[in-house]
Structure formats: structure tokens, C-alpha cells
mmCIF file of C-alpha atoms and ligand atoms in Angstrom:
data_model
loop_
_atom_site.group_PDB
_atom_site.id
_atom_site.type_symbol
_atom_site.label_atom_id
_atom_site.label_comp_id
_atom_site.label_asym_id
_atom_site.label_seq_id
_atom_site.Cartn_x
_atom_site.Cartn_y
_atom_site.Cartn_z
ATOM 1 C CA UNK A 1 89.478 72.349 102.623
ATOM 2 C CA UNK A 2 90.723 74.992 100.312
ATOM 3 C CA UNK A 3 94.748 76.238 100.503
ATOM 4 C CA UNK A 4 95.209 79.417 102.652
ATOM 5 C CA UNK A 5 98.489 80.935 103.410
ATOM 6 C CA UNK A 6 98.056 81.728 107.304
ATOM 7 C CA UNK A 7 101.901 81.566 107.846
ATOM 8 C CA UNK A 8 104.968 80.688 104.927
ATOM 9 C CA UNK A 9 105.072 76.883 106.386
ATOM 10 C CA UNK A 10 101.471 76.171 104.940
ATOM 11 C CA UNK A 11 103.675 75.837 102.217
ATOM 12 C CA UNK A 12 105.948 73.015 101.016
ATOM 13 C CA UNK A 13 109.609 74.105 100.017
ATOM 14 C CA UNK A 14 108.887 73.044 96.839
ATOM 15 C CA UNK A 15 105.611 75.129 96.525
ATOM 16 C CA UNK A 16 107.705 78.287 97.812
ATOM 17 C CA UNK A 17 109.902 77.541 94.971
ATOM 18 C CA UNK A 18 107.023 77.481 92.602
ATOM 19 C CA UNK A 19 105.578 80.260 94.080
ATOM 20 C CA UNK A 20 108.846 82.554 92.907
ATOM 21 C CA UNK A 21 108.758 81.110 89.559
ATOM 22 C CA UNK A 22 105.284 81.946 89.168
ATOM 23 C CA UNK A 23 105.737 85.434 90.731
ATOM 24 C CA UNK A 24 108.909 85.789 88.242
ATOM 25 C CA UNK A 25 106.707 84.393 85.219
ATOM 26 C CA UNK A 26 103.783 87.521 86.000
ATOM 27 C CA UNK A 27 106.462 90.119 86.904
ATOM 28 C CA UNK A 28 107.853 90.001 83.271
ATOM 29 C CA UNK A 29 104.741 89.271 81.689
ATOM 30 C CA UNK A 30 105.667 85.938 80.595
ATOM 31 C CA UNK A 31 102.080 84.501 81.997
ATOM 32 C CA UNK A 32 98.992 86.695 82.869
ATOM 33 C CA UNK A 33 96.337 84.641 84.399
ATOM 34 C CA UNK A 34 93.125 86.155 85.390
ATOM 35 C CA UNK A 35 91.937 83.337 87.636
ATOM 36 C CA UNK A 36 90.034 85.896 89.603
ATOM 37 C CA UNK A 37 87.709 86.821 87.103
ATOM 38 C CA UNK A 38 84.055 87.516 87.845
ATOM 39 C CA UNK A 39 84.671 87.052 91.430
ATOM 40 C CA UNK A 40 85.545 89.597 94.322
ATOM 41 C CA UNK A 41 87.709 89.793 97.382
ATOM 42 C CA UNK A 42 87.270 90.712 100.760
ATOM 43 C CA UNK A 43 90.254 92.855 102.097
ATOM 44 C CA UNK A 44 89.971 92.726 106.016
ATOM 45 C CA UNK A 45 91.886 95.245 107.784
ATOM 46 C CA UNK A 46 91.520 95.903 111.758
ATOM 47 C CA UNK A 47 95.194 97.416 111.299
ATOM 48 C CA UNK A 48 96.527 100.457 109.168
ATOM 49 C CA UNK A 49 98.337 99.862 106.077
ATOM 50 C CA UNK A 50 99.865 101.585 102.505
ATOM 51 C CA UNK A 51 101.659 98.968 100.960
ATOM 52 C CA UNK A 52 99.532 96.066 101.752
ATOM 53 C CA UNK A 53 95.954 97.314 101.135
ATOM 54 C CA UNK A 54 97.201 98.672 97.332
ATOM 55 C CA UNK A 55 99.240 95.883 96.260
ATOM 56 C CA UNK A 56 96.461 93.455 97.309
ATOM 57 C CA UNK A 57 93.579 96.007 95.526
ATOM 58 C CA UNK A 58 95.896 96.431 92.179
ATOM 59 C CA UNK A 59 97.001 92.162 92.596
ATOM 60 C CA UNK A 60 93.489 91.500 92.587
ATOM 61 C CA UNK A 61 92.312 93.992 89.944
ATOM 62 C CA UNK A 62 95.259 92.668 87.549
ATOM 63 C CA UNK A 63 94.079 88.910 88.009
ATOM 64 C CA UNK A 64 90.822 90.185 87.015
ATOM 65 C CA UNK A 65 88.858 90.265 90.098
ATOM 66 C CA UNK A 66 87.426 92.948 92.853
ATOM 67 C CA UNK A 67 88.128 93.906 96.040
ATOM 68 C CA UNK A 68 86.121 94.863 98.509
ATOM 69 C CA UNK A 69 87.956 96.840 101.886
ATOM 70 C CA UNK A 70 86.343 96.422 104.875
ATOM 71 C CA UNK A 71 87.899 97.716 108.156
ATOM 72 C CA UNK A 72 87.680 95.932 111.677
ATOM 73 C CA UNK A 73 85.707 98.370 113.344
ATOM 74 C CA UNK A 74 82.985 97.568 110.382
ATOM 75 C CA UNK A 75 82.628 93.870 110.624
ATOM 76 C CA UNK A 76 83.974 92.919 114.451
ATOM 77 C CA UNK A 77 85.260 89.940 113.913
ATOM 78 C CA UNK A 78 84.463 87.731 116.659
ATOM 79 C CA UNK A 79 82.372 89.679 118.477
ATOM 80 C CA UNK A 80 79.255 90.662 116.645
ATOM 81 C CA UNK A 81 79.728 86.835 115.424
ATOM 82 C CA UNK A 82 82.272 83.991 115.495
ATOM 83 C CA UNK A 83 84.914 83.914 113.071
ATOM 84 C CA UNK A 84 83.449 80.692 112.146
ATOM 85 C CA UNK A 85 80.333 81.928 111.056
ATOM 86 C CA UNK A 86 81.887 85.019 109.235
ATOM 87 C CA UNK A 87 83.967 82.793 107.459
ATOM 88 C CA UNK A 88 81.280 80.482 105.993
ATOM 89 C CA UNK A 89 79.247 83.899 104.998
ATOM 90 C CA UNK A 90 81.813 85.583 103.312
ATOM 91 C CA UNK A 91 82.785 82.252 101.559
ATOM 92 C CA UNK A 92 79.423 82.573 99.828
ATOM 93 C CA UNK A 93 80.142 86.307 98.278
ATOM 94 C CA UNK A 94 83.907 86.229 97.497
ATOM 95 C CA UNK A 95 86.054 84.234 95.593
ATOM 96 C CA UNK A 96 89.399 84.649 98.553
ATOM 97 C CA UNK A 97 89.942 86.579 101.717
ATOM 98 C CA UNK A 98 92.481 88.762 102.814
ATOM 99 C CA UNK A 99 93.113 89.718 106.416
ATOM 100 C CA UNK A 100 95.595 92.053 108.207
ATOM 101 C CA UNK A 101 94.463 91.784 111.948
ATOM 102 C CA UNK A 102 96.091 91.215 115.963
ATOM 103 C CA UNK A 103 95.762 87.391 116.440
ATOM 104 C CA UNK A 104 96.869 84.771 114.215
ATOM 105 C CA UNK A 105 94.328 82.117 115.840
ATOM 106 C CA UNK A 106 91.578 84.246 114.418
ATOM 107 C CA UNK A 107 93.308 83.987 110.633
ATOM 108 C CA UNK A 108 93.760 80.485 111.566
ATOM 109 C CA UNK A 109 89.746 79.625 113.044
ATOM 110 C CA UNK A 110 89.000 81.634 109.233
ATOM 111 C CA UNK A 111 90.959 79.416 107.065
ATOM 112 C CA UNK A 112 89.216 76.372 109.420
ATOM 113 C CA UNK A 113 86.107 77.537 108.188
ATOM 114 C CA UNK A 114 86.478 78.961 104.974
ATOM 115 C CA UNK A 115 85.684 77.232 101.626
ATOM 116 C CA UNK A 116 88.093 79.608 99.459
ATOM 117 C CA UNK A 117 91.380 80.857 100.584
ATOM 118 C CA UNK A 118 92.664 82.666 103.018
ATOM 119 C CA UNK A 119 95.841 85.119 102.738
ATOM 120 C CA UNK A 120 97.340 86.477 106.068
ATOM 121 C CA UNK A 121 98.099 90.202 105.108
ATOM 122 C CA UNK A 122 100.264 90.649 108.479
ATOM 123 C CA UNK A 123 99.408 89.628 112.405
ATOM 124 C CA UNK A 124 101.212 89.974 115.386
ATOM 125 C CA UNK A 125 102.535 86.716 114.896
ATOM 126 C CA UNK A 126 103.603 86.684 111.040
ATOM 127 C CA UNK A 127 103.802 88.895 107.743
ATOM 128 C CA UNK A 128 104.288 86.133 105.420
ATOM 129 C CA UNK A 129 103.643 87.927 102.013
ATOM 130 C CA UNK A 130 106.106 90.598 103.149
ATOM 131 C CA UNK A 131 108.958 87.366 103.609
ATOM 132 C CA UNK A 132 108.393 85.589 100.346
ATOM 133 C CA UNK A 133 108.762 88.836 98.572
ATOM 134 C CA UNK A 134 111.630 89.833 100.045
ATOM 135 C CA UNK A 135 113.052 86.275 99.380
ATOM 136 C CA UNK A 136 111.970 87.103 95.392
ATOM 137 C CA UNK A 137 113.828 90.655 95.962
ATOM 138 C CA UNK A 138 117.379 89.043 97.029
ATOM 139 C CA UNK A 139 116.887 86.532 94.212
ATOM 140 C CA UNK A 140 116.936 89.792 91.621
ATOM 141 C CA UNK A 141 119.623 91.566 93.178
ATOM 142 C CA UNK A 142 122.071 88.705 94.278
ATOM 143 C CA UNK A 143 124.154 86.249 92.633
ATOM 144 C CA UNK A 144 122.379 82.791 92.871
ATOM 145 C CA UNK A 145 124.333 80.825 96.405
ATOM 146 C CA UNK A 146 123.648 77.868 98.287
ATOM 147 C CA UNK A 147 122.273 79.579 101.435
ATOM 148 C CA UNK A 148 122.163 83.406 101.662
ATOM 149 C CA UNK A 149 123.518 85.594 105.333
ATOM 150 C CA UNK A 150 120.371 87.766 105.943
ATOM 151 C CA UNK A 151 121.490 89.561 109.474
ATOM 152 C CA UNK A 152 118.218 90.660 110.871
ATOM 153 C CA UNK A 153 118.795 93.813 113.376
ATOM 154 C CA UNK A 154 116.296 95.010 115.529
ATOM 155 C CA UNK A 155 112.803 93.529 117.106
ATOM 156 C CA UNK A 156 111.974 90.088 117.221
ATOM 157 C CA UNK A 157 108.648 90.434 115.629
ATOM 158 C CA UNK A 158 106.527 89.302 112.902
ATOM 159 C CA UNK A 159 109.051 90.200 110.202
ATOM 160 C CA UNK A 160 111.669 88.229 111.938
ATOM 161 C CA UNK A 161 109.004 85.034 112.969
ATOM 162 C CA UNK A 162 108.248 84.814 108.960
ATOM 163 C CA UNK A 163 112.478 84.884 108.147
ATOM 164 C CA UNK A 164 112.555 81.843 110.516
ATOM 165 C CA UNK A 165 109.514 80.110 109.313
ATOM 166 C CA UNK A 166 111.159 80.666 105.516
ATOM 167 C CA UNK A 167 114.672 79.227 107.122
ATOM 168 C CA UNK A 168 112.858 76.358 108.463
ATOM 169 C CA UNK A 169 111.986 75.653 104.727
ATOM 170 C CA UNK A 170 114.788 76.877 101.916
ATOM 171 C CA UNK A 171 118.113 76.917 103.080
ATOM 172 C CA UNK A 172 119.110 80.075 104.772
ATOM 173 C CA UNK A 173 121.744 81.619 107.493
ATOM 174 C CA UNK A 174 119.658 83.974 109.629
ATOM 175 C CA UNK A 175 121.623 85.652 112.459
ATOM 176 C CA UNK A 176 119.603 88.027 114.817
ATOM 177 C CA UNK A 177 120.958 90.641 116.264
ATOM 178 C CA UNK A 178 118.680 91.810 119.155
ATOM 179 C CA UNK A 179 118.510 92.827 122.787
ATOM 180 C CA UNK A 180 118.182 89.646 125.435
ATOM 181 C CA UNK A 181 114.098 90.534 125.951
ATOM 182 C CA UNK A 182 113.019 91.625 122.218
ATOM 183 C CA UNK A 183 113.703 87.684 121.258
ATOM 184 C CA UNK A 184 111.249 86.304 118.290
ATOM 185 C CA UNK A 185 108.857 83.772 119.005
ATOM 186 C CA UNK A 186 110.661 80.608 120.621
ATOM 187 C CA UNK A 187 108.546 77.885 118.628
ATOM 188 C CA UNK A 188 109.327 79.233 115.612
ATOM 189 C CA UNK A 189 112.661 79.749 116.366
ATOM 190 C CA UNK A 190 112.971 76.148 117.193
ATOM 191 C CA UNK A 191 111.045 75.305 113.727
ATOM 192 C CA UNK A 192 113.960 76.972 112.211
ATOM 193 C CA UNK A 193 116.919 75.232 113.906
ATOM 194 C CA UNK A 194 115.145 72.122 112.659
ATOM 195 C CA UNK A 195 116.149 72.779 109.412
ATOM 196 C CA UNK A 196 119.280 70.957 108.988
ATOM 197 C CA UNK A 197 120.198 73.084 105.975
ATOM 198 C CA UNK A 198 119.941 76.574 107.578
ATOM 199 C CA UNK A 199 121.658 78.136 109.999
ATOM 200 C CA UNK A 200 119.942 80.156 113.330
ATOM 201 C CA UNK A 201 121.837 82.576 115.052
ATOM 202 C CA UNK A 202 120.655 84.613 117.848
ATOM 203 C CA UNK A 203 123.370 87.612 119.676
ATOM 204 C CA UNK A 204 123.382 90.391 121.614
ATOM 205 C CA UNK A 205 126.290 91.588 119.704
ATOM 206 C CA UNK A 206 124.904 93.712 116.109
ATOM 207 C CA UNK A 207 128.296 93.379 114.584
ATOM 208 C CA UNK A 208 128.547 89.545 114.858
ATOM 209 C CA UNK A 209 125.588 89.609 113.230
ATOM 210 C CA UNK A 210 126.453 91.811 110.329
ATOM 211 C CA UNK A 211 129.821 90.579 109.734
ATOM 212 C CA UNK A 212 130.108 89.886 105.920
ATOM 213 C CA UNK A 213 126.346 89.407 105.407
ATOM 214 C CA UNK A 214 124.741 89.122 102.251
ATOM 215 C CA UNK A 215 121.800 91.480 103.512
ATOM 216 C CA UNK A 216 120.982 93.782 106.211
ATOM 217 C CA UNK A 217 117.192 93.888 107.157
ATOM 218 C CA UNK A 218 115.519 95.918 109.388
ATOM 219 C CA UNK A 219 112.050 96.917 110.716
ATOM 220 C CA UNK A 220 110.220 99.584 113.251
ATOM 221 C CA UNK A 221 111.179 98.905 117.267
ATOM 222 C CA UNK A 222 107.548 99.353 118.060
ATOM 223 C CA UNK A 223 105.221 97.244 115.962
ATOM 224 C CA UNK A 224 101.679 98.328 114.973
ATOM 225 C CA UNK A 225 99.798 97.617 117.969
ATOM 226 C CA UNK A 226 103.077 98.081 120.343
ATOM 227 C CA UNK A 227 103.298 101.886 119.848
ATOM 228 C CA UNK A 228 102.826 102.567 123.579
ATOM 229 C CA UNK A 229 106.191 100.822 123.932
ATOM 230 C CA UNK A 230 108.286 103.058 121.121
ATOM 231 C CA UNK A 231 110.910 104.547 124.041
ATOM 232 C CA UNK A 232 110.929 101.574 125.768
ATOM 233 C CA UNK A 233 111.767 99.809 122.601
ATOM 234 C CA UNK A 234 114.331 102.515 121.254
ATOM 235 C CA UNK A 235 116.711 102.587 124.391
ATOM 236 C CA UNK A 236 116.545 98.538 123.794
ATOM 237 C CA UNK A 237 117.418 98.386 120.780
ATOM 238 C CA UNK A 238 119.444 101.543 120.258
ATOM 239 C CA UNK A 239 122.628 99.997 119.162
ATOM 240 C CA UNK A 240 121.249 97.644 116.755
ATOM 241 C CA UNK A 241 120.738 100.358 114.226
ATOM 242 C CA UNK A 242 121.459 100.288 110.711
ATOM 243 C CA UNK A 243 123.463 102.985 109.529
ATOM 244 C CA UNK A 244 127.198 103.538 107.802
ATOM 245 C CA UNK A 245 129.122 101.975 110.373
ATOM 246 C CA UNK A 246 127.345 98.627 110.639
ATOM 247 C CA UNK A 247 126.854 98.289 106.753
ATOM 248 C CA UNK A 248 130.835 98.499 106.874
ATOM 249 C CA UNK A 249 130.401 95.034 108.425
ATOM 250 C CA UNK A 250 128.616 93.330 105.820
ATOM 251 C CA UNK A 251 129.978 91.801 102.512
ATOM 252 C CA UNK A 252 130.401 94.779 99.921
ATOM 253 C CA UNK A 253 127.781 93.788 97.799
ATOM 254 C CA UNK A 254 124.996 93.224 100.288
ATOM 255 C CA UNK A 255 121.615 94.854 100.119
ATOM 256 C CA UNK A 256 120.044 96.691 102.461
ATOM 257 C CA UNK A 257 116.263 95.565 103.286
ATOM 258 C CA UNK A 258 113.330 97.074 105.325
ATOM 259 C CA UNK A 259 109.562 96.048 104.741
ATOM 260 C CA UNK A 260 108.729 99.876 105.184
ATOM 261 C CA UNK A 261 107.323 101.997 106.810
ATOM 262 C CA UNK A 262 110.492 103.033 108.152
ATOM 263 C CA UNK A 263 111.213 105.281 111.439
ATOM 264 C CA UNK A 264 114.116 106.852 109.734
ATOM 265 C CA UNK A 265 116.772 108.123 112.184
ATOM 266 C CA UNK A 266 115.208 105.444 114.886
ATOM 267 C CA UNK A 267 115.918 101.481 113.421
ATOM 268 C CA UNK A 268 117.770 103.330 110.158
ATOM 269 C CA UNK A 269 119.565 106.284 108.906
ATOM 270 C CA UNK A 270 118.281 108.042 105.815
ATOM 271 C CA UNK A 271 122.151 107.595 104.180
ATOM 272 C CA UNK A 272 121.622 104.085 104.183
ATOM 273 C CA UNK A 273 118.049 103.932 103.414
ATOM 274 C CA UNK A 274 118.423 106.046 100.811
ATOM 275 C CA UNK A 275 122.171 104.748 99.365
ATOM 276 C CA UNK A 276 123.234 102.835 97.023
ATOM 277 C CA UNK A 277 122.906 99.675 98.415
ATOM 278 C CA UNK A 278 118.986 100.225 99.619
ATOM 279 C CA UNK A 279 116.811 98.377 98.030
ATOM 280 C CA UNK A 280 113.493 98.953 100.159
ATOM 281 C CA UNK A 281 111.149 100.326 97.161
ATOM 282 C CA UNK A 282 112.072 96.927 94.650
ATOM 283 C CA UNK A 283 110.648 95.375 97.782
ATOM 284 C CA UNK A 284 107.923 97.133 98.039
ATOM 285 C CA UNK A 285 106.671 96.993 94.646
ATOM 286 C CA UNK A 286 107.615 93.140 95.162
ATOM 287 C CA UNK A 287 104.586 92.867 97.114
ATOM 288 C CA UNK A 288 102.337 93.251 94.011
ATOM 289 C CA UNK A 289 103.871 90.524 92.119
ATOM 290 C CA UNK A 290 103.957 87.656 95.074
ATOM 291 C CA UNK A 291 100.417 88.177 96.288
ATOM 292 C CA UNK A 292 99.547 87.747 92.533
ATOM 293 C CA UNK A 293 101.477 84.674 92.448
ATOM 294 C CA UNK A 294 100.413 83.662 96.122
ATOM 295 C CA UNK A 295 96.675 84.125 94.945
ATOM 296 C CA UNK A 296 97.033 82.441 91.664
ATOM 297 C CA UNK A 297 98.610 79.573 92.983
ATOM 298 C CA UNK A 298 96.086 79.021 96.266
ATOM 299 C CA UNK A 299 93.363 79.128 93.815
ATOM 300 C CA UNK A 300 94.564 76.935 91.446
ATOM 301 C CA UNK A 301 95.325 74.319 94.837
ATOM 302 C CA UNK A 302 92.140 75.002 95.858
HETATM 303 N N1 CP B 1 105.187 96.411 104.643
HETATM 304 C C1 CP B 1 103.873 96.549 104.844
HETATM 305 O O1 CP B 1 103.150 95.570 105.061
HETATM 306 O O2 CP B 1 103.417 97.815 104.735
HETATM 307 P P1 CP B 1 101.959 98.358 105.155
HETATM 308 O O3 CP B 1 101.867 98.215 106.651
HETATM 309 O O4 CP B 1 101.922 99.771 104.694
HETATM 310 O O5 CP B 1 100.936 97.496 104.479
HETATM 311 N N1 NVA B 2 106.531 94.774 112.369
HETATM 312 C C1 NVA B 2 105.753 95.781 111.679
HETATM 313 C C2 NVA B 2 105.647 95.440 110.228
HETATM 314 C C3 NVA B 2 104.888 96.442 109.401
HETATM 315 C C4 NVA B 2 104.795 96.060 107.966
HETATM 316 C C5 NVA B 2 104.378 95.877 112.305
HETATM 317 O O1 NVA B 2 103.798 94.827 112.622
HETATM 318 O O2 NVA B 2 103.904 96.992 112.522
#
């Protein structure tokens, strides 16, 4: 079976590792491998996107290859036919597939039945490209340290499952602050308490949380998907926004993170999104040079 990155712990710590120093070794132009050349990629969304959809299309382009978008509505996957069968179709056209979708068993049944990779591009469950660059992002910005404080305010979602399932691998102190029903997913949580080297906390309390962290890191209330809930959400999680008074908290060289898009004013204020200690668009351009690395190395696994 070929390697497919449905959530960060497909990987081994030591192939995250190599994973940055590949991504580090393309970013500066070190290495430029084209290990997608003369084949194409599918790019499966059923959800919206901006950064995803153009980093993957350039990523691919840049390691020679071609994508090919195709939207949910197009191919209805698992209902005009399984995922099983779609997967051993599309196997035969395209050299990798990437998928943005709702359920993480239906990335999961496609990397079952796959015979080239498969890249999870964001579910309900996960966003583990968005994770790994972000990891890459702190690397640039922060002094090397045994185990960085990333103080995660907001919704237990995706974003925060994938900072736990990176916790549960390279050694990190991940405090939550969140309101008692917007808790991430419990296994996961559990998968990173195991890790005897990082350090899970979980409060009600946004400035325990944020006390002398090495980054702040937030993301929407209301996930793609969750919309329906945004109010609901927002008088939640009202007090676990990032703005002046909480970034007082943190250590005075910490970074501010968001995986964008942002709902400025709602989960962040525009003087900290856009101050000097904001570092949301390295991020984002970080998603370019892991999914080149994530793709490079899958295929060369595979
Ligand atoms: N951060 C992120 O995945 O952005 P998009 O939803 O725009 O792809
Ligand atoms: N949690 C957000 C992340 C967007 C990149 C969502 O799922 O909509």
C-alpha cells in the first residue's frame, strides 16, 4: 500500500522531522525535485477553499506535475459510487490525490484503496498540512527550545485535533483554552497525553493558557460546515479572543498564529492580526512549501 497522509500520526516523529528538512531544503532552493513529472493530480474539494486549492495547484505545478480540480458536487463521492471504487479509478489516471471533504473515514476508505497517495487537504476531523506548516513557521521565527508553549484559544476543532496529534509525536506544551462544550476530540486528546514528552493542558480560563506562551494560535468559532452555529459559537467562546490584552500574557517574543481565513473582530482583533508580532501570511505561504515536501516525500515512500 502506498504512503498517504490522512492525519500527521501516519507519520513517524522521525519522518515529521524529515519532512521539515525537506520542506526547508525546497523553500531555499537548496533541492528542486520534480518527482511529479508527467503525471497529474486530482484536487478533490466538496468544501470551499483559497489557500489550500492554490498552494496544492502551484506545489504540484513546481514539482512538475498537473492538477486537475474537481468539486464534490461533480464526482459524489460515495454516492454515485463507493469510495472504494473511485479510489482504484482515479489511481489509474493520476499520479496522487488530494481531498478537502466532511468525513475523515471517507479520506481514510480512499487511502485503503488507493495505489498512489493520498493527502488530506482538511476534514472535520483534521487539517494536517495546515499543522506541519505551522510547526515549519515557529521553527523560522523562534529560537530553537526543547518543547515550544503554543496556547491554542478558541474551538476545539480540526486545527486543534492536528496540534494534539503533532504533540503526541515531537515534543510540545499545548494548553487549550476553550469553553467546557467546544472540547477537541477526546481520542486524540488522549493520543496526546500519551506522549510522555509533551505536555496537554485543557482550561476554561484564556489567561492560564496564554501566560508566557511562546505562540498564540487561533481559528474561526464556526468551522466550515458549522456556520449555522456562528452565534451560538461566538457567545461561547467570546472571552477567548485574541486581542491586546491577552497577547500581554504571553512571553514578549511570541508569535501570533491563525491558519486564515480569519473572522476579524470575532476570534481576533485586526491590531493583533495585523501587528508586529502576526505572523499569519509566513504561514500561509508555508503551505506551498510543506505540501511540496509532504508530496515529495509520500512519493518517494511509496
Ligand atoms: N487555511 C486553509 O486551509 O485555508 P483555505 O480554507 O482557504 O484552504
Ligand atoms: N477550522 C476551520 C479551518 C479552516 C482552514 C474550518 O474547518 O473551517
Amino acid at each position: 500500500m502506498p504512503r498517504s497522509l490522512c492525519q500527521i500520526t501516519d507519520f513517524t516523529a522521525a519522518e515529521v522531522n524529515q519532512v521539515f528538512d525537506l520542506c526547508r531544503d525546497m523553500k531555499t532552493g537548496k533541492i528542486s525535485p520534480k518527482p511529479l513529472l508527467g503525471k497529474s493530480v486530482a484536487c478533490i474539494f466538496t468544501k470551499e477553499s483559497l489557500r489550500t486549492r492554490i498552494s496544492f495547484e502551484v506545489g504540484i505545478s513546481e514539482l512538475g506535475g498537473s492538477p486537475i480540480y474537481v468539486t464534490g458536487p461533480e464526482i459524489k463521492l460515495g454516492q454515485r459510487e463507493t469510495v472504494a471504487d473511485a479510489a482504484q479509478v482515479l489511481s489509474r489516471y493520476v499520479g496522487l490525490i488530494m481531498i478537502r471533504t466532511f468525513d475523515q473515514s471517507d479520506v481514510v476508505e480512499l487511502a485503503e484503496h488507493a495505489t498512489v497517495p493520498i493527502v488530506n487537504g482538511l476534514t472535520d476531523l483534521v487539517h494536517p498540512c495546515q499543522i506541519l506548516g505551522d510547526y515549519f513557521t515557529i521553527t523560522e521565527h523562534l529560537k530553537p527550545k526543547d518543547r515550544y508553549v503554543v496556547a491554542y484559544l478558541g474551538d476545539g476543532n480540526n486545527i486543534t485535533n492536528s496540534w494534539l496529534n503533532l504533540a503526541s509525536l515531537i515534543p510540545i506544551e499545548f494548553r487549550i483554552g476553550t469553553a467546557e462544550d467546544c472540547h477537541p476530540d477526546p481520542e486524540i486528546v488522549k493520543k496526546g497525553q500519551a506522549n510522555p514528552d509533551s505536555k496537554i493542558v485543557i482550561t476554561a480560563d484564556p489567561d492560564e493558557a496564554a501566560d508566557g506562551a511562546d505562540v498564540l494560535y487561533t481559528d474561526v468559532w464556526a468551522s466550515m460546515g458549522q456556520k449555522g452555529m456562528a452565534e451560538e459559537k461566538a457567545a461561547k467562546l467570546a472571552k477567548f479572543q485574541i486581542n491586546s490584552k491577552i497577547l500581554n500574557r504571553a512571553d514578549k517574543g511570541a508569535i501570533v498564529m491563525h491558519c486564515l481565513p480569519a473572522e476579524r473582530g470575532r476570534e481576533i482583533t485586526d491590531e493583533v492580526i495585523d501587528g508586529p508580532q502576526s505572523v499569519v501570511f509566513d504561514e500561509a505561504e508555508n503551505r506551498l512549501h510543506i505540501q511540496k515536501a509532504i508530496m515529495a516525500f509520500l512519493l518517494e515512500k511509496s
